[in-house]
XYZ file of C-alpha atoms in Angstrom:
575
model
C -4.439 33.387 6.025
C -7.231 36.087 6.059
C -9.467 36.544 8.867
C -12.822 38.502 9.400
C -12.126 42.492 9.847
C -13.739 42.057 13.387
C -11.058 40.044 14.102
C -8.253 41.033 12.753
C -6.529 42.909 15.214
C -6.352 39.960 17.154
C -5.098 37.612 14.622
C -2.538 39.661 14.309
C -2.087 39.007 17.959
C -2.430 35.316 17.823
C -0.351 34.895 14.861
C 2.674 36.386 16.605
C 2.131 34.346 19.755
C 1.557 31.182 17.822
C 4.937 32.034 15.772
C 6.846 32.311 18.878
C 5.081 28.983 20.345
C 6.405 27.050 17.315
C 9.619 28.872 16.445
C 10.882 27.990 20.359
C 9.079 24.395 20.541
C 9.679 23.505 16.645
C 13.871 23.161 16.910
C 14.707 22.386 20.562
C 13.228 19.704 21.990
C 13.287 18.108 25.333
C 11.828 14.949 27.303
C 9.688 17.059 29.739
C 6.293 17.686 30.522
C 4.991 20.781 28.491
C 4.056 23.620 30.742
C 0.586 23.784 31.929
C -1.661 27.338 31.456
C -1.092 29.830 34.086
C -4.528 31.184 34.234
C -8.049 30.912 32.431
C -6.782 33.475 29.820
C -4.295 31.591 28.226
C -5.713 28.633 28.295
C -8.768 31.068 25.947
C -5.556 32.246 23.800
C -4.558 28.836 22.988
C -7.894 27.594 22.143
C -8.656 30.806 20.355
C -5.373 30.199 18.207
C -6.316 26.677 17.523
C -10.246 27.729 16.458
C -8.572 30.240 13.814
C -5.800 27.899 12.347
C -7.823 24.547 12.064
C -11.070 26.914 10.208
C -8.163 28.216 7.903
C -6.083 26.433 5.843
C -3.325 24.650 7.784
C -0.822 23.399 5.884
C 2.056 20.907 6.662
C 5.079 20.140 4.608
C 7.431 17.119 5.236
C 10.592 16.598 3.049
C 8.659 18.118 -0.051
C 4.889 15.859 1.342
C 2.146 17.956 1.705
C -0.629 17.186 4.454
C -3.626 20.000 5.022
C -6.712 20.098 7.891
C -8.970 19.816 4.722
C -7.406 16.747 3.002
C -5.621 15.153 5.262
C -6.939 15.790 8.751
C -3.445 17.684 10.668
C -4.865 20.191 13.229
C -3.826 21.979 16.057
C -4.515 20.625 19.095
C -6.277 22.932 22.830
C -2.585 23.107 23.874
C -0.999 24.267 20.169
C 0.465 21.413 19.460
C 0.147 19.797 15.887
C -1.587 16.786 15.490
C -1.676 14.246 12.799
C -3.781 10.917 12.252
C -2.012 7.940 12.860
C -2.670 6.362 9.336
C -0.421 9.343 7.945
C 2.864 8.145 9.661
C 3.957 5.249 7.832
C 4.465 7.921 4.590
C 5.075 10.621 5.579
C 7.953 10.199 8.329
C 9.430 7.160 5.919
C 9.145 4.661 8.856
C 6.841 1.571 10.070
C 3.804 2.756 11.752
C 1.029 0.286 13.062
C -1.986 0.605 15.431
C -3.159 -1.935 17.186
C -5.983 -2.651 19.830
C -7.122 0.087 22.486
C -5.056 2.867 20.765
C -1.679 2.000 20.592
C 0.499 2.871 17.833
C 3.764 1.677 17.304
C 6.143 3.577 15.551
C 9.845 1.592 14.155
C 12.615 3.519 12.631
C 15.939 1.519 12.646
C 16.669 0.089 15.690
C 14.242 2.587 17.536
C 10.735 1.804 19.029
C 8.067 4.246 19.711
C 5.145 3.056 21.737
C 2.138 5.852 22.170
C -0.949 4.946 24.029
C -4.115 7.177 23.508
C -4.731 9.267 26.588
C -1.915 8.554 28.526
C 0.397 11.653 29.383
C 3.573 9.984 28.332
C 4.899 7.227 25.298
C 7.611 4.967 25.285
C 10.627 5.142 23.979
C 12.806 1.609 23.295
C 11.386 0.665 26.846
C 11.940 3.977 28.512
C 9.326 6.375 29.804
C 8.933 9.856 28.406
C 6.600 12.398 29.710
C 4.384 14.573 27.384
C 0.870 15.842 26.984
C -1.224 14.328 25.075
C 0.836 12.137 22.739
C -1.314 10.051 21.022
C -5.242 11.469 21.295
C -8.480 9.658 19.970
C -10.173 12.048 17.522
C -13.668 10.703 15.488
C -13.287 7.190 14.416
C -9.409 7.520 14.508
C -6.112 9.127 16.497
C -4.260 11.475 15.937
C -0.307 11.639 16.998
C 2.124 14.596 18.086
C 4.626 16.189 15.366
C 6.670 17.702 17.864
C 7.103 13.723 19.151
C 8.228 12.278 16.247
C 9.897 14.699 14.551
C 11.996 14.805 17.785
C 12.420 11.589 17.963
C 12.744 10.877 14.104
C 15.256 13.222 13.398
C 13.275 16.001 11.287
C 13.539 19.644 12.409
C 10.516 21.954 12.219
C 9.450 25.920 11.176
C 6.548 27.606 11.344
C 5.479 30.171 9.163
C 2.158 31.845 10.642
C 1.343 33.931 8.065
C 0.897 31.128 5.938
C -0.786 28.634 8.217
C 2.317 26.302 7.341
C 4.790 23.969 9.003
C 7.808 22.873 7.047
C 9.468 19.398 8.492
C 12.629 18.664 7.144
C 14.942 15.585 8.014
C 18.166 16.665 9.969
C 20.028 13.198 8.256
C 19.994 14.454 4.893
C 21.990 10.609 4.178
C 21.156 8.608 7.261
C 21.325 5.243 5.090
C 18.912 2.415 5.779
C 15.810 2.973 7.897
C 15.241 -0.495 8.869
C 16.794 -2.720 11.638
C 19.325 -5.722 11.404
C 16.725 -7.994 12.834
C 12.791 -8.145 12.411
C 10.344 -10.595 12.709
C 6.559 -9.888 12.458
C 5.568 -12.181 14.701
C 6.834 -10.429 17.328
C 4.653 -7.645 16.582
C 1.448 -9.377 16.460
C 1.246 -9.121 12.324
C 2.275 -12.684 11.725
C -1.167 -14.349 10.429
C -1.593 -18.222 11.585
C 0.435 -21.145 9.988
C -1.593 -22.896 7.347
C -1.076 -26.646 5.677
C -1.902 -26.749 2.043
C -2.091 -30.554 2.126
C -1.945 -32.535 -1.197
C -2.969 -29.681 -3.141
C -0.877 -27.808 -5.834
C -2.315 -24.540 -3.831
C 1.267 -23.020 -2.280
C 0.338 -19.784 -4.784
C -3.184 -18.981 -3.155
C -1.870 -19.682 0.076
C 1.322 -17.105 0.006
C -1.187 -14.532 -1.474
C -3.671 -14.873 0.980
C -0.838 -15.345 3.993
C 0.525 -11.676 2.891
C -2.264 -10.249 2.833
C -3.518 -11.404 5.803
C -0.600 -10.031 7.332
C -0.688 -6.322 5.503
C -4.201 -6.134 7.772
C -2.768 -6.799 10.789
C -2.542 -6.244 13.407
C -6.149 -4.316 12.928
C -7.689 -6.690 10.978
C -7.389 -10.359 12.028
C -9.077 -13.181 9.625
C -8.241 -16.439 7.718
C -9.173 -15.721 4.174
C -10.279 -18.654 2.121
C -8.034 -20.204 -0.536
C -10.624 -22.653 -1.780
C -12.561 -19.349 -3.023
C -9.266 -17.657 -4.619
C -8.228 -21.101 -6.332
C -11.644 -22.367 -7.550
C -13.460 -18.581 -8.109
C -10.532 -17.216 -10.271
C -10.991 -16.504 -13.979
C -8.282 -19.029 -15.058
C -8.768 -22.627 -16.202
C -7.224 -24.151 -13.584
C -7.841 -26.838 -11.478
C -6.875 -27.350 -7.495
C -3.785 -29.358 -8.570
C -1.949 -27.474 -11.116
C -0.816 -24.842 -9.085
C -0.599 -20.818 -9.943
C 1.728 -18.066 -9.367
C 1.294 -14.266 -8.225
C -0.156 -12.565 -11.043
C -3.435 -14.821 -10.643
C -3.895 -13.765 -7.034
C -3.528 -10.196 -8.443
C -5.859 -10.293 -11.326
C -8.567 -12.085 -8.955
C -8.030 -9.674 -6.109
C -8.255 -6.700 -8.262
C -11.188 -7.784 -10.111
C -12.992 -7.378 -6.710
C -13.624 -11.238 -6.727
C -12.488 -11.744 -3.585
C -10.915 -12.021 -0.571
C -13.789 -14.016 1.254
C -13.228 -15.422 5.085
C -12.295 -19.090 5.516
C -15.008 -20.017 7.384
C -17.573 -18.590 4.475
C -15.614 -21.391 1.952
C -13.974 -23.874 3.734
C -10.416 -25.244 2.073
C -10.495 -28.432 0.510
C -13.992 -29.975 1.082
C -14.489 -29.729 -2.737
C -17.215 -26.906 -3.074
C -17.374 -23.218 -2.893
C -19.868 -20.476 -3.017
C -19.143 -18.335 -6.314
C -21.924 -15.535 -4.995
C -19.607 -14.537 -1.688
C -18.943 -10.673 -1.841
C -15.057 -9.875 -0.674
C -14.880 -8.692 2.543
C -12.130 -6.068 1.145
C -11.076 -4.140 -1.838
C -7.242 -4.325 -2.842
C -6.476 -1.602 -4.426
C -2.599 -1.095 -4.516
C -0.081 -4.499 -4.840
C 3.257 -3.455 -5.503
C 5.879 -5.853 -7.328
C 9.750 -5.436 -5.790
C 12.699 -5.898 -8.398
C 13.992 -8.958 -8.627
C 16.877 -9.212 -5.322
C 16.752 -5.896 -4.174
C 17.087 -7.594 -0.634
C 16.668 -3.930 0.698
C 13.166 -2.740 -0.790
C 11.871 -6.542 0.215
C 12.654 -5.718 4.003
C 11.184 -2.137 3.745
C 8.155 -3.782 2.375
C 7.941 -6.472 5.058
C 8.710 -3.467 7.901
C 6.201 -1.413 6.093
C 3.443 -3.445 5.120
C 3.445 -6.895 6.190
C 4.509 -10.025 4.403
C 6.000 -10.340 0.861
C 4.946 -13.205 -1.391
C 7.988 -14.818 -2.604
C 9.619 -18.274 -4.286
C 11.835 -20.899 -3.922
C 12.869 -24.172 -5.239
C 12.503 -27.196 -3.726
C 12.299 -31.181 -3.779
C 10.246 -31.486 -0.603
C 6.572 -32.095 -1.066
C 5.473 -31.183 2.493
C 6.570 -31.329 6.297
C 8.168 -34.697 6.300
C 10.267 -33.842 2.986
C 14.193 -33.749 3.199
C 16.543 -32.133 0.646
C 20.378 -31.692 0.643
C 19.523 -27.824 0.370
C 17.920 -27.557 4.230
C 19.360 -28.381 7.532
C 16.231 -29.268 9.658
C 18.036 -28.907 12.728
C 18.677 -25.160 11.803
C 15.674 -24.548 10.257
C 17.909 -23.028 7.474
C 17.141 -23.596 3.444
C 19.722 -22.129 0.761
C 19.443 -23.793 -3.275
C 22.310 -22.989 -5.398
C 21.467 -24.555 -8.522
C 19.552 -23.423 -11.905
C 16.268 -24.750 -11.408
C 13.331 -22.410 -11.464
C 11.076 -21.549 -8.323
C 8.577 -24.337 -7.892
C 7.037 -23.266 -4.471
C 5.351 -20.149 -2.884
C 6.646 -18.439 0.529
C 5.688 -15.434 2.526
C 8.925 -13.274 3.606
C 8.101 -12.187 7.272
C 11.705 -11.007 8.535
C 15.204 -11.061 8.226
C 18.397 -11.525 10.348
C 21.432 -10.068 8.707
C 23.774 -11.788 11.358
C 22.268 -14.932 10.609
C 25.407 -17.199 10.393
C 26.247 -19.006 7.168
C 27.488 -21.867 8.982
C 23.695 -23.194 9.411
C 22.631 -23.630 6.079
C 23.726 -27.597 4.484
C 25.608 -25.538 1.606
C 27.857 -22.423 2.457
C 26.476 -19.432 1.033
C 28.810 -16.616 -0.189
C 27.569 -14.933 3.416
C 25.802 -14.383 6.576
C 21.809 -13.122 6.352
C 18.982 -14.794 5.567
C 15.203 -14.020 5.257
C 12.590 -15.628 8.435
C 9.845 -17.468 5.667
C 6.484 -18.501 6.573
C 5.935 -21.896 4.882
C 2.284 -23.361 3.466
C 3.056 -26.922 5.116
C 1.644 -27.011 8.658
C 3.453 -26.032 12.233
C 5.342 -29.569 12.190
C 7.634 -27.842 9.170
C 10.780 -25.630 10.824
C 10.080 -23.551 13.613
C 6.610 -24.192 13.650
C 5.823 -23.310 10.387
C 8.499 -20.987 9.723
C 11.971 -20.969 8.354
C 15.109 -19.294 7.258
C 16.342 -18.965 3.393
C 19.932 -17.752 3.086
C 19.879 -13.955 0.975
C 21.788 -16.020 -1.260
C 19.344 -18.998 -2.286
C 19.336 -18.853 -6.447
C 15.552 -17.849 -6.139
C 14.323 -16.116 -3.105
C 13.498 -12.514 -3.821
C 13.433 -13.190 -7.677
C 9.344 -12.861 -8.378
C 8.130 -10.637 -5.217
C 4.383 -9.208 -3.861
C 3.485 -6.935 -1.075
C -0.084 -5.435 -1.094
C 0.285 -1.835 -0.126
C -3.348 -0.693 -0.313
C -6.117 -2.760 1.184
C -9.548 -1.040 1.528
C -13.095 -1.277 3.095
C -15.496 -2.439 0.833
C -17.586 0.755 0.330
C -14.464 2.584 -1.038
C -16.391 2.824 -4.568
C -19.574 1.732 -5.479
C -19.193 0.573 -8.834
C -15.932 -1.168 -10.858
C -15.936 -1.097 -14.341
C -13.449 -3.801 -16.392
C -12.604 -6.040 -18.975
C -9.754 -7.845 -17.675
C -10.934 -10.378 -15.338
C -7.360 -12.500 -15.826
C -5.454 -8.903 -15.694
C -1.762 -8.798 -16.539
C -1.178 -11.753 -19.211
C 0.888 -9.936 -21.354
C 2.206 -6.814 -22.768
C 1.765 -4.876 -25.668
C 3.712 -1.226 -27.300
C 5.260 0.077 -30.384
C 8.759 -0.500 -29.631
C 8.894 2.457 -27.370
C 9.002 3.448 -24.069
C 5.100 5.255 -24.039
C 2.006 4.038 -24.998
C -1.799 5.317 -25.152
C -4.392 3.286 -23.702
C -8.329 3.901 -24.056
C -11.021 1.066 -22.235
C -14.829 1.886 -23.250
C -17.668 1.156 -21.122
C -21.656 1.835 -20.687
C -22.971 3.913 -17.589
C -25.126 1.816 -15.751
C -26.437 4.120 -13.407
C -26.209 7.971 -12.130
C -22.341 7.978 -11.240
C -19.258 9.285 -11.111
C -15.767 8.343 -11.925
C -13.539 8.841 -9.249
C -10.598 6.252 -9.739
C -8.933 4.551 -12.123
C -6.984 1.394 -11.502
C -3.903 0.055 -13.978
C -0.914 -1.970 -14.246
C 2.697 -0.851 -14.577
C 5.189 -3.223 -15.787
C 8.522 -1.842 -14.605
C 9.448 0.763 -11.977
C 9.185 4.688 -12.113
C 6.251 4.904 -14.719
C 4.907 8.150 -15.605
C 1.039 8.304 -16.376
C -1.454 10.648 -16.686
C -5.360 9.521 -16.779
C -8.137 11.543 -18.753
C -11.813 10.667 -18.681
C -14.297 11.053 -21.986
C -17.406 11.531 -20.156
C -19.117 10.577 -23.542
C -17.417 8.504 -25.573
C -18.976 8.797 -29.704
C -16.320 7.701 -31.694
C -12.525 7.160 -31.786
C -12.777 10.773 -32.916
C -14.132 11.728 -29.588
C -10.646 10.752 -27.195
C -8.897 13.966 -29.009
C -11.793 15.593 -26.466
C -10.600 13.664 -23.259
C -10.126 15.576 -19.560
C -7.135 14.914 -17.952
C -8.200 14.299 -14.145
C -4.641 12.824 -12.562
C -1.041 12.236 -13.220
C 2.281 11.158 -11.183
C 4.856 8.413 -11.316
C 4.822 5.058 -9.850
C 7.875 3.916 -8.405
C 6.669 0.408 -8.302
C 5.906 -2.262 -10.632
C 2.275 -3.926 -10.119
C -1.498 -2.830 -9.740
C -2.426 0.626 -9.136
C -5.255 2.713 -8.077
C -5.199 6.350 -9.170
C -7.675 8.717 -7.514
C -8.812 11.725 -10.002
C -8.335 15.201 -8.855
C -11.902 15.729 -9.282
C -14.969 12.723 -9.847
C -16.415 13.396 -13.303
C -20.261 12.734 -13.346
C -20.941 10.245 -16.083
C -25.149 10.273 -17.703
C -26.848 7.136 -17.345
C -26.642 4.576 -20.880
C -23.910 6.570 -22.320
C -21.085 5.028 -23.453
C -18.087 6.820 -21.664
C -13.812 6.413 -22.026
C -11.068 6.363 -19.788
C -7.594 7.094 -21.222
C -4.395 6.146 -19.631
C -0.615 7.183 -20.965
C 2.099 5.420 -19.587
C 5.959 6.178 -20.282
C 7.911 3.075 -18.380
C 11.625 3.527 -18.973
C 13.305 1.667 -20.840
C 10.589 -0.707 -21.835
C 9.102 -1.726 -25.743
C 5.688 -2.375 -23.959
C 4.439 -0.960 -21.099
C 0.808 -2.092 -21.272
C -0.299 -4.888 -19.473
C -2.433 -6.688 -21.565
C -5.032 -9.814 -20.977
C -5.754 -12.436 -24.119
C -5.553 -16.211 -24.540
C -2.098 -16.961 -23.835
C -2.088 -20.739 -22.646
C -4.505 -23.484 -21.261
C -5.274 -21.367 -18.349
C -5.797 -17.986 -19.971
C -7.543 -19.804 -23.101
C -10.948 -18.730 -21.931
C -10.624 -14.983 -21.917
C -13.363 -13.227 -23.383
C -12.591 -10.454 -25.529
C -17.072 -9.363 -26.363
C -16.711 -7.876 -22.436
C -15.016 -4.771 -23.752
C -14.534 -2.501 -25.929
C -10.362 -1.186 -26.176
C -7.812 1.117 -27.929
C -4.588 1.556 -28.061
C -2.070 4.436 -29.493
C 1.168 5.518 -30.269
C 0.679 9.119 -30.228
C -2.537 9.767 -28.903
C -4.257 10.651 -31.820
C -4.203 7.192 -34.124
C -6.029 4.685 -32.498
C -5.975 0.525 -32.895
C -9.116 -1.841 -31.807
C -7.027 -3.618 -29.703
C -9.505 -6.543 -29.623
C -9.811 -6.559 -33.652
C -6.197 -6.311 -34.191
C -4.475 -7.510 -31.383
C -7.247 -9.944 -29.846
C -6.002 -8.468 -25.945
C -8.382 -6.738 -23.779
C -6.328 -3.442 -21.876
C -5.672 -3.837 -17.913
C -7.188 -0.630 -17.298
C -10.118 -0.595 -14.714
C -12.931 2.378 -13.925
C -14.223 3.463 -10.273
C -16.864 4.897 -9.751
C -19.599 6.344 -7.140
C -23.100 6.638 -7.165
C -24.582 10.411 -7.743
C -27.712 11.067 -4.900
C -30.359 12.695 -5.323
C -28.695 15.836 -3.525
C -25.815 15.420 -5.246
C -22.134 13.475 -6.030
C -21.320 11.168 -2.698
């Protein structure tokens, strides 16, 4: 860090006091009450150290994460502690992090529970009482938490290097196994969204959607969201009674054609308003492998609830099968038949005994489902599927990025049913290019994509004009990374890339899936519901290489599921 020659003497000074604060606080710990300021004059040295590290660069590194004061908001705090905002938690201490009303964040690892509340001088630990300053503070629109708390109580150990500006937090269980508890149940922390009844109606796919991601905004953001608009307002040719499955809730939400609120369109009274805006942008949904029971429950103690599927005779509350024990509340299906009905996963008991279910599973554990058929089904609504049900964890959906609505300003697409298909040359990489018009002074700041399989390399480029096939040999690569999840994805670029009003521009997307013969999601005419895609609303182009290119629309009559973001330039300049 460099400093102004009229002060460097004394950052010299404050660097060495600030390395001694961190290197004594940052590896021993202890559940006391930090020692107040003697005097006036250290209480000026503390704030004076804070002033020059937050108007630097301060940089903080967790198990190979990096979080700075200029991107991510960490600071030091008037009593040298490091602070970072609340929404940072979840990823970067690997654990379940939630705030709720009146500043309270709650913090799960395992079997432990954190409880801060802002401007208290202590937080709780699994019920007990621990005294510190300042745990949990309100800063701006937001809060901002203590390292020193959680890495003390997370297990991570801590150095600081002051002549970089830089904490390094490293986890002290280099193989501490499963973060995630025996037991959970979201509705006992308040992210549980209401029990709804689907009625008649072949609508158990919009409801599931909907129920999850009502739950991955609590327990911030309570609201019904209305099926009636994401089963009659889709792009599909479907009516209320044939039913759906998951990748139609994904295609509408990502198309930005919903959600809408409940009471806006009203289920089942036979009309809906087409011109409702969503009242949220979904922007990440992440598909889980098929029965990988533990990456279901990290999702559900992450995010909220998973959208998952299950066979079943039962037409509603007053069904009976031979597969569920009403008494127990406890459904398992053994046979071969295909999933016919959409849950929402919302917990888990691994003790829960396989003597319950009407069958006898191979063992105990079962997942807590939320059901689409009223509070007279189960436990008021909600029920438990053995692990070992033939279908339950097969086709899963957690949405893992839900946004305010003036995220972007403008979304540029062609793929209004999204992920139909796939398409590739027999290999594991492909080259993708969508072409649009500019329709305005903007910006492209974000492009959004499928992936098909797990751990997908990309990288995106941007043609800001697009003249030709000839011209994506000139494109600007602006972001890459891996995905570790299948699903829908929204890629911020290192740098927006102003785009000139009626020009035709390109975006370019690479993906390398492993394994796979085609790794782009496609969308085209693939049955009755799909048979009214139109392929005149864009304009696509597909490669093995990178420097052949296909019309995918000529040739392969598919539009590419690869979507533009963009913001609107000001007159003083790029927002």
């Amino acid at each position: 860090m460099r400093y102004p020659k009229r002060y460097f003497i004394c950052a010299i000074i404050l660097g060495s006091l600030l390395l001694l604060k961190f290197y004594f606080s940052g590896s021993s710990f202890a559940h006391i009450e930090k020692s107040q300021s003697s005097g006036p004059r250290a209480e000026d040295w503390n704030l004076a150290i804070a002033k020059s590290s937050n108007q630097g660069e301060l940089v903080l590194h967790i198990d190979g994460r990096e979080f700075t004061n200029k991107k991510n908001g960490v600071y030091l705090d008037a009593n040298l502690n490091m602070m970072i905002p609340s929404g940072l938690v979840r990823d970067a201490f690997d654990c379940s992090a939630h705030l709720y009303d009146k500043g309270v964040l709650l913090v799960e690892k395992r079997e432990d529970t954190l409880k801060f509340t802002a401007g208290q001088d202590h937080y709780i630990k699994n019920g007990i009482k621990c005294k510190w300053q300042s745990p949990l503070i309100k800063k701006g629109g937001g809060y901002a938490v203590s390292l020193d708390v959680l890495a003390q109580e997370l297990g991570y150990s801590c150095q600081w290097d002051a002549g970089t500006n830089t904490m390094a937090v490293h986890s002290l269980e280099a193989d501490a196994g499963s973060i995630l508890p025996s037991r959970y149940d979201l509705r006992e922390k308040g992210r549980a969204p209401q029990v709804k009844d689907q009625g008649p109606y072949g609508t158990c796919w919009a409801f599931a959607a909907l129920t999850a991601l009502e739950s991955s905004l609590l327990p911030g953001r309570a609201g019904l969201l209305s099926v009636d608009h994401m089963n009659q307002n889709n792009s599909f040719t479907s009516a209320t009674k044939d039913g759906g499955q998951y990748t139609m809730a994904m295609a509408y939400l990502a198309a930005w054609q919903g959600p809408v609120y409940e009471v806006d369109d009203p289920y089942g009274d036979g009309k809906t308003d087409a011109s409702l805006q969503p009242v949220c942008h979904v922007q990440d949904m992440q598909i889980i492998e098929p029965k990988n029971l533990e990456s279901i429950k990290e999702a559900v103690f992450k995010y909220g609830g998973v959208e998952s599927c299950i066979y079943t005779t039962m037409q509603g509350a007053g069904g009976s099968s031979s597969y569920y024990n009403s008494a127990e509340y406890a459904y398992c299906y053994a046979g071969a038949q295909k999933p016919n009905h959409d849950v929402v996963i919302i917990g888990w008991d691994d003790q829960f005994p396989k003597g319950r279910f009407s069958i006898s599973p191979q063992g105990d554990g079962a997942f807590l489902c939320q059901n689409s058929w009223g509070s007279g089904f189960g436990d008021g609504g909600v029920f438990y599927v053995s692990y070992f049900d033939a279908n339950i964890g097969i086709h899963n959906l957690v949405y893992t990025g839900v946004e305010e609505t003036d995220n972007y300003d403008g979304l540029y697409q062609s793929d209004l049913c999204g992920w139909v298909g796939q398409m590739g040359y027999e290999q594991e990489s492909i080259y993708g290019a969508n072409v649009f018009t500019v329709n305005g002074q903007q910006s492209a700041a974000a492009a959004g994509f499928y992936t098909t399989d797990k751990n997908t390399s990309y990288q995106v480029y941007i043609v800001p004009e697009f003249t030709g096939v000839g011209s994506l040999g000139s494109r600007q690569l602006v972001a890459e990374g891996e995905l570790a999840y299948a699903g829908y994805h929204t890629v911020a670029f290192d740098q927006p890339v102003r785009l000139e009003q009626g020009n035709k521009f390109a975006v370019v997307v690479w993906l390398s899936t492993p394994n796979a013969a085609r790794p782009m999601a496609i969308e085209y005419a693939a049955d009755e519901m799909t048979q009214e895609v139109d392929l005149e609303d864009g304009e696509g182009y597909v490669s093995a290489d990178g420097r052949s290119w296909a019309d995918a629309g000529k040739e392969s009559q598919c539009n590419l599921c690869i979507k533009v973001y963009t913001r609107n330039i000001q007159a003083s300049g790029s927002r």
